[in-house]
Coordinates of C-alpha atoms and ligand atoms in Angstrom, one line a residue:
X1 CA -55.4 -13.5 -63.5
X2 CA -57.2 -16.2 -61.9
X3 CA -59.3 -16.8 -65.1
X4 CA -59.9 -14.4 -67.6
X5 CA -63.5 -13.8 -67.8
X6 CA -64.6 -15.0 -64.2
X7 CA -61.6 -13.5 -62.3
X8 CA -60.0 -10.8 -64.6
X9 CA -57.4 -9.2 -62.3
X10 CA -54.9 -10.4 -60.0
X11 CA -55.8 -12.0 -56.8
X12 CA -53.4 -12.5 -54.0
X13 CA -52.9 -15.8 -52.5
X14 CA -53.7 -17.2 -56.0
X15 CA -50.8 -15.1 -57.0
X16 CA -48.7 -16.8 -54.7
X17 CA -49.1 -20.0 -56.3
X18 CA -49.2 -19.2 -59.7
X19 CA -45.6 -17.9 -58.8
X20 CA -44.9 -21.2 -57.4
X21 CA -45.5 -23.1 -60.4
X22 CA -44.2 -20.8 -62.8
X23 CA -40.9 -20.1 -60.9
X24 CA -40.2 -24.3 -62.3
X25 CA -39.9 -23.2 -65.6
X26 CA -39.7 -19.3 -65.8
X27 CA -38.2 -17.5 -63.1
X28 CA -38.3 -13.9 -64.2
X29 CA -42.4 -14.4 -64.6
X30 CA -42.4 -15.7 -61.1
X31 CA -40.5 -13.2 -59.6
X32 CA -42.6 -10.6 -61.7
X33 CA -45.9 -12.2 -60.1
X34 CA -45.0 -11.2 -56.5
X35 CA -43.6 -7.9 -57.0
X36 CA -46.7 -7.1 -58.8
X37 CA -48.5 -8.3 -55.8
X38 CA -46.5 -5.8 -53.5
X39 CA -46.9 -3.1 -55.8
X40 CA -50.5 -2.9 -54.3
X41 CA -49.2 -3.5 -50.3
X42 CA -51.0 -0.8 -48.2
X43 CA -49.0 1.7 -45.7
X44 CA -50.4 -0.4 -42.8
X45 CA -48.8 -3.5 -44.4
X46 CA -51.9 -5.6 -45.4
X47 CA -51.7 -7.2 -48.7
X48 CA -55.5 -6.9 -50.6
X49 CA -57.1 -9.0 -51.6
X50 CA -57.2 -8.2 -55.2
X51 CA -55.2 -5.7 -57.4
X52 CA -56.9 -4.0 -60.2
X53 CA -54.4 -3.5 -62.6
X54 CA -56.5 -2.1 -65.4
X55 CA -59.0 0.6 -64.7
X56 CA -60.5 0.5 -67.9
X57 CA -62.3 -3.5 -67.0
X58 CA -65.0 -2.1 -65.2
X59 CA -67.6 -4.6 -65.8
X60 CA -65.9 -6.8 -62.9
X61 CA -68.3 -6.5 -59.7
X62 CA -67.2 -5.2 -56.9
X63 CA -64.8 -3.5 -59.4
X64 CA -62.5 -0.9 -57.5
X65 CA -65.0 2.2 -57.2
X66 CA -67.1 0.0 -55.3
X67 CA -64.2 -0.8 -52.7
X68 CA -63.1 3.1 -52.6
X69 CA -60.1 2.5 -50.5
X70 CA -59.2 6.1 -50.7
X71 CA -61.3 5.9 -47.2
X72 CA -58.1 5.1 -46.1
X73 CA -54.6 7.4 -46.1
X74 CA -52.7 4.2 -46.9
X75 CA -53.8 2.5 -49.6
X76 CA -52.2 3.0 -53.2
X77 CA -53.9 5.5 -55.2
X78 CA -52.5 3.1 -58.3
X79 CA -52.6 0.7 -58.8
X80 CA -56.1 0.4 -57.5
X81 CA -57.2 -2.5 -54.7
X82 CA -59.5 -4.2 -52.6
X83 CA -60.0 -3.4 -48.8
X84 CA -59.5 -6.6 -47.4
X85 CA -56.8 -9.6 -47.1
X86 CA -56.3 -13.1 -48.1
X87 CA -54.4 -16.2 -46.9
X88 CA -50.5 -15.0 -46.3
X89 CA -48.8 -17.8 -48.3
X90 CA -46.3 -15.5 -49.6
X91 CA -43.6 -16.3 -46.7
X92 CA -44.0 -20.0 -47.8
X93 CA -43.6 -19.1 -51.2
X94 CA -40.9 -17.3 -51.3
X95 CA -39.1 -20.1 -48.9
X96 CA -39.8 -22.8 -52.1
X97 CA -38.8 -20.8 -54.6
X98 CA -35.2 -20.0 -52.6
X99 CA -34.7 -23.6 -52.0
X100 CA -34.6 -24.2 -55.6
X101 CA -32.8 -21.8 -56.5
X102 CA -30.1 -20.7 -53.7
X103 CA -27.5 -20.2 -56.1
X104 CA -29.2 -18.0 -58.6
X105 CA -27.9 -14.6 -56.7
X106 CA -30.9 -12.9 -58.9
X107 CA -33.1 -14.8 -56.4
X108 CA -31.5 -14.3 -53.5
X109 CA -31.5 -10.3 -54.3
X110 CA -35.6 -10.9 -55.1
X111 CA -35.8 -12.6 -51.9
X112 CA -33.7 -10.1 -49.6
X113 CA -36.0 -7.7 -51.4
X114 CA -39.4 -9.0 -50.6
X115 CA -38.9 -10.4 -47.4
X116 CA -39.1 -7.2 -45.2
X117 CA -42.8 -6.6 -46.9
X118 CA -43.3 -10.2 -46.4
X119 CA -42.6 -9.1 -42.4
X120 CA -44.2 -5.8 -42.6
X121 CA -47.6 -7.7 -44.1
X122 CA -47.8 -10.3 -41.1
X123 CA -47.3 -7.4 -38.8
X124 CA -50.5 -6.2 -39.9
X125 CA -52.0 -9.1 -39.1
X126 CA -50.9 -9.3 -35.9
X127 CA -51.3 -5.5 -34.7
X128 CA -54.7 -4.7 -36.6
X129 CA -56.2 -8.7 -36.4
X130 CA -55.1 -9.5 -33.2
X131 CA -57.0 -7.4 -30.3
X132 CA -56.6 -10.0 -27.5
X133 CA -53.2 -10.5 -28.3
X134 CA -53.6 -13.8 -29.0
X135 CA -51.3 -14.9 -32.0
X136 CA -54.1 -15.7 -33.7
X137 CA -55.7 -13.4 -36.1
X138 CA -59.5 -12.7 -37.0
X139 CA -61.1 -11.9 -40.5
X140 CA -64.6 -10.2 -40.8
X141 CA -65.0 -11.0 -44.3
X142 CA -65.7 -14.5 -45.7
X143 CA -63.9 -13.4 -48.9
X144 CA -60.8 -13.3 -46.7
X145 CA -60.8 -16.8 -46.5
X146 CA -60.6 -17.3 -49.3
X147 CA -63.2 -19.9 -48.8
X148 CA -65.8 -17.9 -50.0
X149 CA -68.9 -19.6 -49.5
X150 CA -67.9 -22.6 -47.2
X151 CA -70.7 -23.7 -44.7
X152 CA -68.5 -22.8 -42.1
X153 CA -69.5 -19.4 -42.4
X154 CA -73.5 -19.8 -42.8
X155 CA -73.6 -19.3 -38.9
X156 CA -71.9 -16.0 -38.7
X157 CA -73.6 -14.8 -42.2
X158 CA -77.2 -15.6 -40.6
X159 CA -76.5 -13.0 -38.0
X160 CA -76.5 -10.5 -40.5
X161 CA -79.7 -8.7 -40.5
X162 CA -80.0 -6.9 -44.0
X163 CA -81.7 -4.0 -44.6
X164 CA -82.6 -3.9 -48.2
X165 CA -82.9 0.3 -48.0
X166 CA -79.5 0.1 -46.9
X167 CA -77.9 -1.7 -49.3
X168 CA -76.3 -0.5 -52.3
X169 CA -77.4 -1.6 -55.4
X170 CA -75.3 -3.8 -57.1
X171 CA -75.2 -6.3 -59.9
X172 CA -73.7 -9.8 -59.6
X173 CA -71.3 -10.7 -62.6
X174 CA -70.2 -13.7 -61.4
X175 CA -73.4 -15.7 -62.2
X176 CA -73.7 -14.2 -65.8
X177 CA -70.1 -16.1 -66.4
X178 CA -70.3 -19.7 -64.4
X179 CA -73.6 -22.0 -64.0
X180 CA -75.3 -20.2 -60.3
X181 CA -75.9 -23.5 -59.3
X182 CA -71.9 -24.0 -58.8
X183 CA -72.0 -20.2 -57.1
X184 CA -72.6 -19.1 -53.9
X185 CA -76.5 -17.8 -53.0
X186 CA -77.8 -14.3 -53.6
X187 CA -78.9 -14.7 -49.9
X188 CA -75.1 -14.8 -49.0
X189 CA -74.2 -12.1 -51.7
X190 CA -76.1 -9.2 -49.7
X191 CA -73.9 -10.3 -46.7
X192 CA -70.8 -10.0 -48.8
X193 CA -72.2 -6.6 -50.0
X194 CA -72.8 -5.6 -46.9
X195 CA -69.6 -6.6 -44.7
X196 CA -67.5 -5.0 -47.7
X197 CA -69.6 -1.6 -46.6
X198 CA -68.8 -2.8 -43.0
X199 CA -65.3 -2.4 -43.9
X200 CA -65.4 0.8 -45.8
X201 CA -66.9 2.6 -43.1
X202 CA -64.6 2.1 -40.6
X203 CA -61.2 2.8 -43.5
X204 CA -61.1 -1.1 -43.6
X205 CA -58.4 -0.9 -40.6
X206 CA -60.4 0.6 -38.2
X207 CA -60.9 -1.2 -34.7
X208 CA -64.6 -0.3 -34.9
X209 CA -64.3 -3.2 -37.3
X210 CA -63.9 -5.5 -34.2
X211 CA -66.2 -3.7 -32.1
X212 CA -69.0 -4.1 -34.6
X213 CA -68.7 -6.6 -37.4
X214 CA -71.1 -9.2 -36.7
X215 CA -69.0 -11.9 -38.3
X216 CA -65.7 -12.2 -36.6
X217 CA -64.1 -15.3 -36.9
X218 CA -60.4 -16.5 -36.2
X219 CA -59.8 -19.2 -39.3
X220 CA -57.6 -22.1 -38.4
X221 CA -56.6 -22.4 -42.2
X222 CA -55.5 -18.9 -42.1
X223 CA -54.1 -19.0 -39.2
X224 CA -52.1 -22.3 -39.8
X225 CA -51.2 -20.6 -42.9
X226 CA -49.5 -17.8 -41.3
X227 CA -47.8 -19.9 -38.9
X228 CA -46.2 -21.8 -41.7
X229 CA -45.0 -18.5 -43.5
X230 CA -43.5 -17.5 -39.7
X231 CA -41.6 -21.2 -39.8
X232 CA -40.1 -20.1 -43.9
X233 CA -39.4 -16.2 -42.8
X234 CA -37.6 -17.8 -39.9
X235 CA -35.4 -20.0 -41.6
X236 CA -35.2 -18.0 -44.1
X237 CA -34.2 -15.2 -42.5
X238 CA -31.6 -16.9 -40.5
X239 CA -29.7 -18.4 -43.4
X240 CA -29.7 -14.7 -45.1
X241 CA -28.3 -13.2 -42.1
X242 CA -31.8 -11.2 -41.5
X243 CA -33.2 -9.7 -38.0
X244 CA -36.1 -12.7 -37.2
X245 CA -36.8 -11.6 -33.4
X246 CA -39.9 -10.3 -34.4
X247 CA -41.1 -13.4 -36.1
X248 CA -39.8 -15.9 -33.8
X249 CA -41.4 -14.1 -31.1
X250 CA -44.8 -13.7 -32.8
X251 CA -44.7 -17.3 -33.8
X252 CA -43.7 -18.9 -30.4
X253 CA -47.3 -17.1 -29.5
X254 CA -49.0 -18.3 -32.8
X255 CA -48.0 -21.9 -32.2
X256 CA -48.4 -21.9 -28.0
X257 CA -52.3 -20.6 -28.7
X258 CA -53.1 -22.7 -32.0
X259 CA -54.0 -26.3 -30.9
X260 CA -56.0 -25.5 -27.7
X261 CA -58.1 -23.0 -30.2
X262 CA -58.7 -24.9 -33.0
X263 CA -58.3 -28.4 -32.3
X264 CA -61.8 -30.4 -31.6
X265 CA -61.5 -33.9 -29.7
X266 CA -64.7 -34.4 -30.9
X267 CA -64.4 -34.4 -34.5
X268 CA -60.7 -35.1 -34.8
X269 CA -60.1 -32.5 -36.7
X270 CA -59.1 -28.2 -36.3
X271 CA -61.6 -25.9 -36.8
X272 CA -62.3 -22.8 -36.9
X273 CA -63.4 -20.0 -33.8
X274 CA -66.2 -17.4 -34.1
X275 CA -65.0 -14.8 -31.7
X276 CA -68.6 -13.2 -31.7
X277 CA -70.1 -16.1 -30.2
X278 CA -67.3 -17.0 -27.9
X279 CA -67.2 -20.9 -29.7
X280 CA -65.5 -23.2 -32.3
X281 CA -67.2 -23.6 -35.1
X282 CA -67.8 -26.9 -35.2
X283 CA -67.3 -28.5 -38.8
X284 CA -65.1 -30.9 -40.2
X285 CA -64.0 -29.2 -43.9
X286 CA -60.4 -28.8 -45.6
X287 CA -59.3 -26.2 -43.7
X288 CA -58.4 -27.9 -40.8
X289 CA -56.1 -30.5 -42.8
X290 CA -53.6 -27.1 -43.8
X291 CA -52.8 -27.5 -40.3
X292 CA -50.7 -31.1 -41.4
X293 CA -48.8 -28.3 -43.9
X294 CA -47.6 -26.0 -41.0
X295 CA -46.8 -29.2 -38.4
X296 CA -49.3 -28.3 -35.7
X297 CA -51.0 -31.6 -35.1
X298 CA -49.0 -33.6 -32.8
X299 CA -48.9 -37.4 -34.1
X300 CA -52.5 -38.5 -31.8
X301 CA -54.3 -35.5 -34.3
X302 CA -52.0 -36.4 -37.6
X303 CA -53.2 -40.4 -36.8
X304 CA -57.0 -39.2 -36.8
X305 CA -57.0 -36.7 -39.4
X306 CA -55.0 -38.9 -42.0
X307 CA -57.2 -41.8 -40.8
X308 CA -60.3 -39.6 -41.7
X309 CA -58.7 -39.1 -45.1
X310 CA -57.9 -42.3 -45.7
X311 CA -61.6 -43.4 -45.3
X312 CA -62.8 -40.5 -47.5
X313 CA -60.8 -42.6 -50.0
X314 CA -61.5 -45.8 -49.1
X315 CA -65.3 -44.7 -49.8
X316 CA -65.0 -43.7 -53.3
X317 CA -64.4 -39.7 -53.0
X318 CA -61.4 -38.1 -54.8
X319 CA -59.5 -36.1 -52.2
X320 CA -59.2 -33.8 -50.3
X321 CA -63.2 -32.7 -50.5
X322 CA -63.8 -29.5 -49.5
X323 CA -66.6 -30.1 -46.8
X324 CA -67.6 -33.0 -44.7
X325 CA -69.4 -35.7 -47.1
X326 CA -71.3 -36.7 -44.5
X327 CA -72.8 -33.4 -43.5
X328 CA -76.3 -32.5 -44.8
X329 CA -74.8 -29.2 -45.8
X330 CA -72.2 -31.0 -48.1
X331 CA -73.0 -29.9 -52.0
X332 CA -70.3 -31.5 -54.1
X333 CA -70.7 -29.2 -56.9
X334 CA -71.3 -26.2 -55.1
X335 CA -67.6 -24.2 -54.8
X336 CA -66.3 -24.0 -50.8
X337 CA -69.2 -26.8 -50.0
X338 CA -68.2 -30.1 -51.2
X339 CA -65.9 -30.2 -54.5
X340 CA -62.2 -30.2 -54.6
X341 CA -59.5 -27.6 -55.5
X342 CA -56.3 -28.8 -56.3
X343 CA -53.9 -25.5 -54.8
X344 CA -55.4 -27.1 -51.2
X345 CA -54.2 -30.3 -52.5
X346 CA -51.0 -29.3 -52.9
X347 CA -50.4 -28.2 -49.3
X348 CA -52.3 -31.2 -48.2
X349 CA -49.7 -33.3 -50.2
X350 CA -46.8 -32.0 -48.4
X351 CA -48.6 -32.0 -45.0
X352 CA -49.1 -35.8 -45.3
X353 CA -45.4 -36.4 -46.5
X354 CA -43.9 -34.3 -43.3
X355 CA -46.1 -36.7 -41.4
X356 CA -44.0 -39.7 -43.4
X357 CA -47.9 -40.6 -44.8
X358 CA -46.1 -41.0 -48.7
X359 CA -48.7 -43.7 -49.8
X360 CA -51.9 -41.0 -48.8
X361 CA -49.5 -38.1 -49.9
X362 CA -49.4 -40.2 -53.8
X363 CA -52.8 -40.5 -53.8
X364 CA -53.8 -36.7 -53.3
X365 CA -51.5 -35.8 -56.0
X366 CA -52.5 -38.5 -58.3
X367 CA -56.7 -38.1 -57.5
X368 CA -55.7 -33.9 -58.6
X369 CA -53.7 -34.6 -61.9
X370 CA -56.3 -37.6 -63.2
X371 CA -59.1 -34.9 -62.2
X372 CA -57.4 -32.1 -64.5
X373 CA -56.2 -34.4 -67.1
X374 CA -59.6 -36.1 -67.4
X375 CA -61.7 -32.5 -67.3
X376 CA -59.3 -30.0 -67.8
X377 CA -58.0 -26.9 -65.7
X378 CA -61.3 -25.9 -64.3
X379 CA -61.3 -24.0 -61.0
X380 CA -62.6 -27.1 -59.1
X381 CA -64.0 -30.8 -59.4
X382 CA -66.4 -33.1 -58.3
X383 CA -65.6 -34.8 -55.5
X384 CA -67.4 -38.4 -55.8
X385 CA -66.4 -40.7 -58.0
X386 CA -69.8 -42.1 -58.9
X387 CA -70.9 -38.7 -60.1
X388 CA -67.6 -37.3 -61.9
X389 CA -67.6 -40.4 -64.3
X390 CA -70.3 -39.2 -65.8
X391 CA -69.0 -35.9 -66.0
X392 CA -67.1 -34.1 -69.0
X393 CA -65.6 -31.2 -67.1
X394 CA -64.7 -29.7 -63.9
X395 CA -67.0 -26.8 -62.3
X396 CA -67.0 -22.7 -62.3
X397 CA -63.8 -21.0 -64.1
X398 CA -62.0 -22.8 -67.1
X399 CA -58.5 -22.3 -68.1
X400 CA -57.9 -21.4 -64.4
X401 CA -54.3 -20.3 -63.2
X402 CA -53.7 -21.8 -59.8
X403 CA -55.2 -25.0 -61.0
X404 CA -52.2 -25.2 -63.8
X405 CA -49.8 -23.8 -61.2
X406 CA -50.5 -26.6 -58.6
X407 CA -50.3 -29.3 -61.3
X408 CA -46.7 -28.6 -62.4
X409 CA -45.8 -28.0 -58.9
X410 CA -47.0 -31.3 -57.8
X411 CA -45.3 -33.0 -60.7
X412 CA -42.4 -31.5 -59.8
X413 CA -42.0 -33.0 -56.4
X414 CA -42.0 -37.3 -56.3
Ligands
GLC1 C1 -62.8 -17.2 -55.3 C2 -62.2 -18.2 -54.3 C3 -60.9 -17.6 -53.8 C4 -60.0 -17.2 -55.0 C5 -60.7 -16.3 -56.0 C6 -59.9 -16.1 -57.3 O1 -63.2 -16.0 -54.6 O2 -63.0 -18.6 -53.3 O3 -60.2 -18.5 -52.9 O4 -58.9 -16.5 -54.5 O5 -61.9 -16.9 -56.3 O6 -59.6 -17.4 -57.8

């Protein structure tokens, strides 16, 4: 689980790295975590979102009656899901966790075993996600993200015209557990509501979703993301002695259409494409720096990104913050729109040191473990120093998972 009360089952690409920092000190567990995850993988391949293990925590909202993924043939009848995806780290994952541990044959069977659902999920993303044949994958859910609430989305979510009458009723939980001022609006709730219902009308595979959703966006962090999990499966697959035609083939598309999407001279930075509009979205926030974790930016794009960074530092904010400081829409305490999450940092730390950047790549792990030693494993933190001194904790969850996770990770690595 994420966090017990906030968060109470198990979500996916926080699975992933809980797996990664538990595999440094207790294998089994980790291996435990992902299979777990892949007990809930749909006929279609896509990985949801969340896995409701327990059917007796109902109290969770949207709980699994509210999803009703029996709309569609393929999902699991147990254990019960969500109907959408999250970021694929799992090809990444399971690359780290090999590394470190090629000689354990237990691992190498656990790998063997996963990696054909690992190929199976990205097919899904590429034969449901992918209408233009493009490489490069859409989501119609800002869940999906896993960047809930990130400005980047406010665009796409103001398209949504909401008809009150059509709306189910529903009751928030999250707000009765964390301070609503740290949460995203009730404004941007109904959309939730209402693009989960989006979903569920058309099975949550359907290509109606495509045809109609009103927010349609191709995410460069996701996308970067998948790329990097095509780069593990490939090596991966080639030291085991596994098919990887499919992958490499996939990938060479992935990587050929990536830059000339995302990237934006302007800014300096990658950013994300709303396919509805037919335009980049225009915003300089974290998940453009993933692309550093996947190699994309060629050394001209690493120099002004790290540069940017650098500055960010320079001026008195812990990194990586999640949205541009300088942006009237930045909220340093408010989730996806301003504060920092150390499981970005950890990808953002080994971007920087395949770019040779070590001194930058120090101070992003050092800026996440004083955060967490000074408040604790919170879900996120303040991002400006002026304002976290006077601080005694981080923001939302406590005793959160990937937060612990990404700390022994990144004091595993010097
Ligand atoms: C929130 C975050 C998402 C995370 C989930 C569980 O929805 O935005 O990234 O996976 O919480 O921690």
């Amino acid at each position: 689980m994420p966090s017990e009360n906030l968060y109470p089952f198990q979500w996916m690409w926080d699975s992933g790295f809980v797996a990664l920092g538990t595999s440094h000190y207790d294998l089994e567990k980790a291996i435990q975590e992902i299979e777990c995850m892949f007990s809930g993988q749909w006929e279609n391949g896509m990985i949801p979102h969340i896995i409701f293990h327990s059917e007796n925590e109902t109290s969770y909202f949207p709980n699994f009656d509210f999803w009703d993924c029996s709309v569609n043939d393929g999902a699991p009848q147990k254990p019960k899901t969500s109907g959408i995806t999250q970021p694929a780290v799992f090809g990444f994952i399971l690359e780290a966790i090999y590394d470190h541990h090629k000689d354990n044959a237990e691992v190498v069977s656990f790998v063997k075993r996963v990696y054909p659902k690992v190929v199976k999920y990205h097919r899904f993303l590429y034969d449901y996600r992918d209408p233009f044949k493009e490489g490069l994958f859409f989501i119609y859910h800002p869940w999906e993200s896993g960047r809930d609430n990130s400005p980047i989305w406010d665009e796409s979510l103001n398209r949504i015209v909401i008809d009150k009458n059509l709306l189910p009723d529903y009751q928030r939980r999250d707000t009765s557990i964390a301070d609503a001022s740290e949460r995203p609006t009730s404004y941007q709730y109904d959309r939730y509501v209402y693009l989960l219902e989006l979903g569920k009308k058309y099975k949550y595979d359907g290509p109606e979703i495509a045809e109609h959703s009103p927010f349609l966006v191709q995410d460069c962090m996701m996308n970067a993301i998948l790329i990097k999990s095509n780069q593990a499966l490939i090596k991966l697959g080639n030291e085991l002695g596994l098919d990887v035609s499919y992958i490499e083939a996939q990938n060479q598309i992935s990587q050929n259409n990536f830059v000339s999407r995302f990237w934006n001279e302007d800014l300096g930075t990658f950013v994300s494409y709303d396919l509805r509009a037919g335009k980049q979205i225009a915003f300089k926030e974290i998940g453009g720096f993933i692309s550093l974790f996947a190699k994309l930016a060629n050394e001209t794009q690493a120099d002004r990104m790290i540069s940017y960074l650098q500055k960010l530092h320079n001026d008195g904010y812990y990194l990586c913050p999640s949205f541009d400081v300088n942006s009237e829409l930045f909220d340093s305490k408010r989730y996806w729109r301003g504060p920092i999450w150390p499981h970005m940092n950890s990808m953002i730390y080994h971007g920087l040191k395949y770019y040779n950047q070590e001194a930058l790549a120090e101070i992003v792990k050092s800026d996440t473990v004083q955060l967490v030693d000074q408040f604790g494993f919170y879900e996120y933190y303040e991002s400006q120093k002026h304002l976290a001194k006077d601080l005694s904790k981080g923001y939302g969850g406590n005793n959160f998972s990937w937060t612990s996770s990404s700390i022994i990770h990144l004091l595993s690595h010097s």
